Amino acid sequence: MTIQYTALYAGLLALFYVALSFRIIRMRLKFKIGIGHGEQNELHRAIRVHANFAEYVPLALILLVFLEINQTASWILNVLGTALLIGRVLHAMGLGKSAGTSAARLLGGVLTYSMMLVAAVLNVLAVY
């Protein structure tokens, strides 16, 4: 058994996570802020984008790997992995530009939650 699809999406998401991390580092250097956000809204949003990614992606990948272990069709794994990846990118773009609502942030959230919901249901159904 291999988990090549989860490995692919985990790798792509990890690269994006590192990019989000470097974005914060650049802002910290720019604003000369070592910890916290120092009332810099741009830095605060970047920190939240990074943290939100860290809050949702691990569980989503766990759900994806369980589906792959349960031999779910590759097209389903790819649809779910792509939804997660695009969802996280859109969320980061939307929240990164404005703390308010935006189409990108909304669609990113919808894709992320939809991926997790479908993956969770498929994992439960795989038991029966």
Short mmCIF file of C-alpha atoms in Angstrom, two decimals:
data_model
loop_
_atom_site.label_atom_id
_atom_site.label_comp_id
_atom_site.label_asym_id
_atom_site.label_seq_id
_atom_site.Cartn_x
_atom_site.Cartn_y
_atom_site.Cartn_z
CA MET A 1 0.00 0.00 0.00
CA THR A 2 1.21 3.47 -0.87
CA ILE A 3 -0.15 6.84 0.07
CA GLN A 4 1.10 8.71 -2.96
CA TYR A 5 -1.86 11.08 -3.35
CA THR A 6 -1.76 12.24 0.25
CA ALA A 7 2.01 12.58 -0.05
CA LEU A 8 1.56 14.82 -3.11
CA TYR A 9 -0.96 17.15 -1.44
CA ALA A 10 0.93 17.14 1.86
CA GLY A 11 4.07 18.17 0.00
CA LEU A 12 2.33 20.96 -1.92
CA LEU A 13 0.61 22.22 1.22
CA ALA A 14 3.88 22.12 3.16
CA LEU A 15 5.54 24.28 0.51
CA PHE A 16 2.69 26.77 0.80
CA TYR A 17 2.97 26.71 4.61
CA VAL A 18 6.66 27.55 4.35
CA ALA A 19 5.82 30.43 2.01
CA LEU A 20 3.29 31.73 4.55
CA SER A 21 5.98 31.45 7.24
CA PHE A 22 8.51 33.41 5.19
CA ARG A 23 5.89 36.10 4.60
CA ILE A 24 5.61 36.59 8.36
CA ILE A 25 9.38 36.64 8.78
CA ARG A 26 9.70 39.37 6.12
CA MET A 27 7.01 41.43 7.86
CA ARG A 28 8.62 40.99 11.26
CA LEU A 29 11.89 42.31 9.84
CA LYS A 30 10.11 45.16 8.05
CA PHE A 31 8.20 46.29 11.15
CA LYS A 32 10.96 45.27 13.61
CA ILE A 33 8.55 43.15 15.66
CA GLY A 34 9.95 39.96 17.19
CA ILE A 35 6.78 38.57 18.75
CA GLY A 36 3.11 39.38 18.48
CA HIS A 37 1.88 41.80 15.85
CA GLY A 38 2.60 45.15 17.48
CA GLU A 39 -0.69 46.63 16.28
CA GLN A 40 0.39 46.14 12.65
CA ASN A 41 -2.80 44.96 10.93
CA GLU A 42 -0.93 43.54 7.94
CA LEU A 43 1.25 41.40 10.21
CA HIS A 44 -1.75 40.40 12.32
CA ARG A 45 -3.59 39.15 9.22
CA ALA A 46 -0.51 37.24 8.03
CA ILE A 47 -0.21 35.57 11.44
CA ARG A 48 -3.89 34.58 11.33
CA VAL A 49 -3.59 33.19 7.79
CA HIS A 50 -0.64 31.07 8.93
CA ALA A 51 -2.39 29.95 12.13
CA ASN A 52 -5.65 29.15 10.33
CA PHE A 53 -3.72 26.98 7.89
CA ALA A 54 -2.07 25.17 10.83
CA GLU A 55 -5.46 24.68 12.49
CA TYR A 56 -7.23 23.03 9.55
CA VAL A 57 -4.72 21.36 7.24
CA PRO A 58 -3.42 18.62 9.59
CA LEU A 59 -6.88 17.15 10.24
CA ALA A 60 -7.78 17.45 6.55
CA LEU A 61 -4.64 15.52 5.59
CA ILE A 62 -5.37 12.87 8.22
CA LEU A 63 -8.82 12.41 6.71
CA LEU A 64 -7.27 12.19 3.23
CA VAL A 65 -4.69 9.59 4.23
CA PHE A 66 -7.36 7.41 5.88
CA LEU A 67 -9.35 7.52 2.65
CA GLU A 68 -6.27 6.50 0.72
CA ILE A 69 -5.52 3.66 3.15
CA ASN A 70 -9.12 2.50 2.66
CA GLN A 71 -8.45 2.39 -1.09
CA THR A 72 -10.78 5.21 -2.08
CA ALA A 73 -10.80 5.88 -5.83
CA SER A 74 -7.91 8.05 -6.96
CA TRP A 75 -10.21 10.58 -8.64
CA ILE A 76 -11.94 11.21 -5.29
CA LEU A 77 -8.59 11.66 -3.55
CA ASN A 78 -7.51 14.10 -6.23
CA VAL A 79 -10.75 16.09 -6.09
CA LEU A 80 -10.53 16.35 -2.30
CA GLY A 81 -6.80 17.15 -2.31
CA THR A 82 -7.25 19.80 -4.99
CA ALA A 83 -10.19 21.34 -3.13
CA LEU A 84 -8.10 21.57 0.03
CA LEU A 85 -5.12 23.09 -1.76
CA ILE A 86 -7.16 25.64 -3.71
CA GLY A 87 -9.26 26.39 -0.64
CA ARG A 88 -6.22 27.18 1.48
CA VAL A 89 -4.66 29.36 -1.23
CA LEU A 90 -7.90 31.31 -1.73
CA HIS A 91 -8.39 31.72 2.01
CA ALA A 92 -4.85 33.05 2.39
CA MET A 93 -5.33 35.48 -0.51
CA GLY A 94 -8.65 36.75 0.82
CA LEU A 95 -7.68 37.16 4.47
CA GLY A 96 -4.20 38.36 3.58
CA LYS A 97 -5.61 41.41 1.78
CA SER A 98 -8.41 42.37 4.15
CA ALA A 99 -9.65 41.39 7.59
CA GLY A 100 -13.20 41.75 6.29
CA THR A 101 -15.13 39.38 4.13
CA SER A 102 -14.03 38.69 0.58
CA ALA A 103 -15.05 36.30 -2.16
CA ALA A 104 -11.67 34.54 -2.01
CA ARG A 105 -11.84 34.06 1.75
CA LEU A 106 -15.43 32.80 1.58
CA LEU A 107 -14.74 30.39 -1.28
CA GLY A 108 -11.55 29.20 0.42
CA GLY A 109 -13.48 28.42 3.58
CA VAL A 110 -16.26 26.68 1.67
CA LEU A 111 -13.76 24.50 -0.22
CA THR A 112 -11.87 23.61 2.96
CA TYR A 113 -14.98 22.77 4.98
CA SER A 114 -16.57 20.89 2.08
CA MET A 115 -13.44 18.80 1.61
CA MET A 116 -13.35 17.95 5.31
CA LEU A 117 -17.06 17.17 5.47
CA VAL A 118 -16.99 14.87 2.43
CA ALA A 119 -13.79 13.17 3.62
CA ALA A 120 -15.22 12.66 7.12
CA VAL A 121 -18.45 11.13 5.77
CA LEU A 122 -16.56 8.87 3.35
CA ASN A 123 -14.31 7.69 6.18
CA VAL A 124 -17.29 6.85 8.36
CA LEU A 125 -19.02 5.06 5.47
CA ALA A 126 -15.84 3.06 4.76
CA VAL A 127 -16.40 1.23 8.05
CA TYR A 128 -19.72 -0.21 6.86
#
